[in-house]
C-alpha atoms as a PDB file:
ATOM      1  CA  UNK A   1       0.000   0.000   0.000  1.00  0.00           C
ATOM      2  CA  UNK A   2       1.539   3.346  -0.859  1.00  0.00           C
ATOM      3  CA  UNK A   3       0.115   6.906   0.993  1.00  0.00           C
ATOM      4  CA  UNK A   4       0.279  10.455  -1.337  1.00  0.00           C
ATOM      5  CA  UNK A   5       2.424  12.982   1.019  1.00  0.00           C
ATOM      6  CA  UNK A   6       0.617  15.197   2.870  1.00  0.00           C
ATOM      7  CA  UNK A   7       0.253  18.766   1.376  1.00  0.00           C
ATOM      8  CA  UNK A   8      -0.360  21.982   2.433  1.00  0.00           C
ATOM      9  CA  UNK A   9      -4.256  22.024   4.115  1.00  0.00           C
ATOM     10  CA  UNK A  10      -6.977  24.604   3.381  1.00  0.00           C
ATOM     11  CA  UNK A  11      -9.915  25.439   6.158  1.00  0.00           C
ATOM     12  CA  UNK A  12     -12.399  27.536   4.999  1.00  0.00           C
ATOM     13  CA  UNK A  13     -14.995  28.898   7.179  1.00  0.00           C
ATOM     14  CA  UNK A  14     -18.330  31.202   7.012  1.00  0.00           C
ATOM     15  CA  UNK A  15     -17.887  33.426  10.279  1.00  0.00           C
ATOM     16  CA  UNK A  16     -20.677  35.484  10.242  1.00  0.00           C
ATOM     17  CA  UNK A  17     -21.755  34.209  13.677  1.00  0.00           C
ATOM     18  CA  UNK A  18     -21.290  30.643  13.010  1.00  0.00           C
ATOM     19  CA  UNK A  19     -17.944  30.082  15.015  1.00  0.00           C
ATOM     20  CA  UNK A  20     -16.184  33.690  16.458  1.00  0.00           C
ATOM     21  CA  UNK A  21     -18.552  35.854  18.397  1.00  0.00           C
ATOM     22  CA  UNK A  22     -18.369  39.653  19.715  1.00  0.00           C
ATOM     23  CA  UNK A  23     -19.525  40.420  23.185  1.00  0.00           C
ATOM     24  CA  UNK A  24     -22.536  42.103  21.842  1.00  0.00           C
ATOM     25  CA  UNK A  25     -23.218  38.990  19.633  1.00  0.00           C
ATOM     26  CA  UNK A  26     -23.570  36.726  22.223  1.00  0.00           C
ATOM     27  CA  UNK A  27     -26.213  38.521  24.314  1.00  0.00           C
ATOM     28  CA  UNK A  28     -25.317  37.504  27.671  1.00  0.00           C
ATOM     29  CA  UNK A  29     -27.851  38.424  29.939  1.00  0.00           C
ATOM     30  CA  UNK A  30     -27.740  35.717  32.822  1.00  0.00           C
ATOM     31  CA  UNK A  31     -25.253  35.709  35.288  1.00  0.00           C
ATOM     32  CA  UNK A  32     -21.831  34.445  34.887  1.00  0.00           C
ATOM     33  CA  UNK A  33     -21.732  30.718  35.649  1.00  0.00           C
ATOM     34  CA  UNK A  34     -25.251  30.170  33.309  1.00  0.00           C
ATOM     35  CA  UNK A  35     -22.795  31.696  30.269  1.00  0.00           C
ATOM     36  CA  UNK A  36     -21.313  29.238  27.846  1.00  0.00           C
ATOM     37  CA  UNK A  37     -17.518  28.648  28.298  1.00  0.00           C
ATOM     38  CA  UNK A  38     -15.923  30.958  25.942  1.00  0.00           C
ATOM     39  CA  UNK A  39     -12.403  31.498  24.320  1.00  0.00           C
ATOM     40  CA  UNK A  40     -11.074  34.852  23.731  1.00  0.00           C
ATOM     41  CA  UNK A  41      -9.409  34.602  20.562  1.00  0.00           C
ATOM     42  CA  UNK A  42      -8.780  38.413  19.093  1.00  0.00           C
ATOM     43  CA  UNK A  43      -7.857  41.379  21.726  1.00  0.00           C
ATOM     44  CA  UNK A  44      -7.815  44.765  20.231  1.00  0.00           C
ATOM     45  CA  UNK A  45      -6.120  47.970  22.534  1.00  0.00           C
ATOM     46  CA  UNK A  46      -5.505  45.188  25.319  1.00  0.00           C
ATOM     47  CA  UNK A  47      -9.590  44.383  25.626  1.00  0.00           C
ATOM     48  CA  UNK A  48     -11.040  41.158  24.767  1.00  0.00           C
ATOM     49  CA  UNK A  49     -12.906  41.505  21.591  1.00  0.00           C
ATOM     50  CA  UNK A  50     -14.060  38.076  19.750  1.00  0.00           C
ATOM     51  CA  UNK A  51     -14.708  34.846  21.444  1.00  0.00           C
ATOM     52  CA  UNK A  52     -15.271  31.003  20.914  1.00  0.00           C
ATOM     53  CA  UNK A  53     -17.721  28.865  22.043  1.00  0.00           C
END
């Protein structure tokens, strides 16, 4: 059996509100431990700015 290197790797993604989320985006209401566990993965002028769920 022979394998076909591996080669560079695309990911493409839609991201209007699908997978990164602002603050305002997510809504969050409810008190803190009710909140989904987020990821802050963009920081703009040393404040968090988009997230992960």
């Amino acid at each position: 059996m022979t394998t076909a290197a591996a080669g560079p790797v695309l990911f493409a993604s839609d991201l209007d509100r699908t997978l990164i989320y602002s603050a305002a985006a997510l809504g969050l209401t409810g008190p803190d431990h009710a909140a989904p566990r987020l990821l802050c993965v963009e920081v703009y002028q040393a404040k968090p700015l988009s997230y992960l769920t």
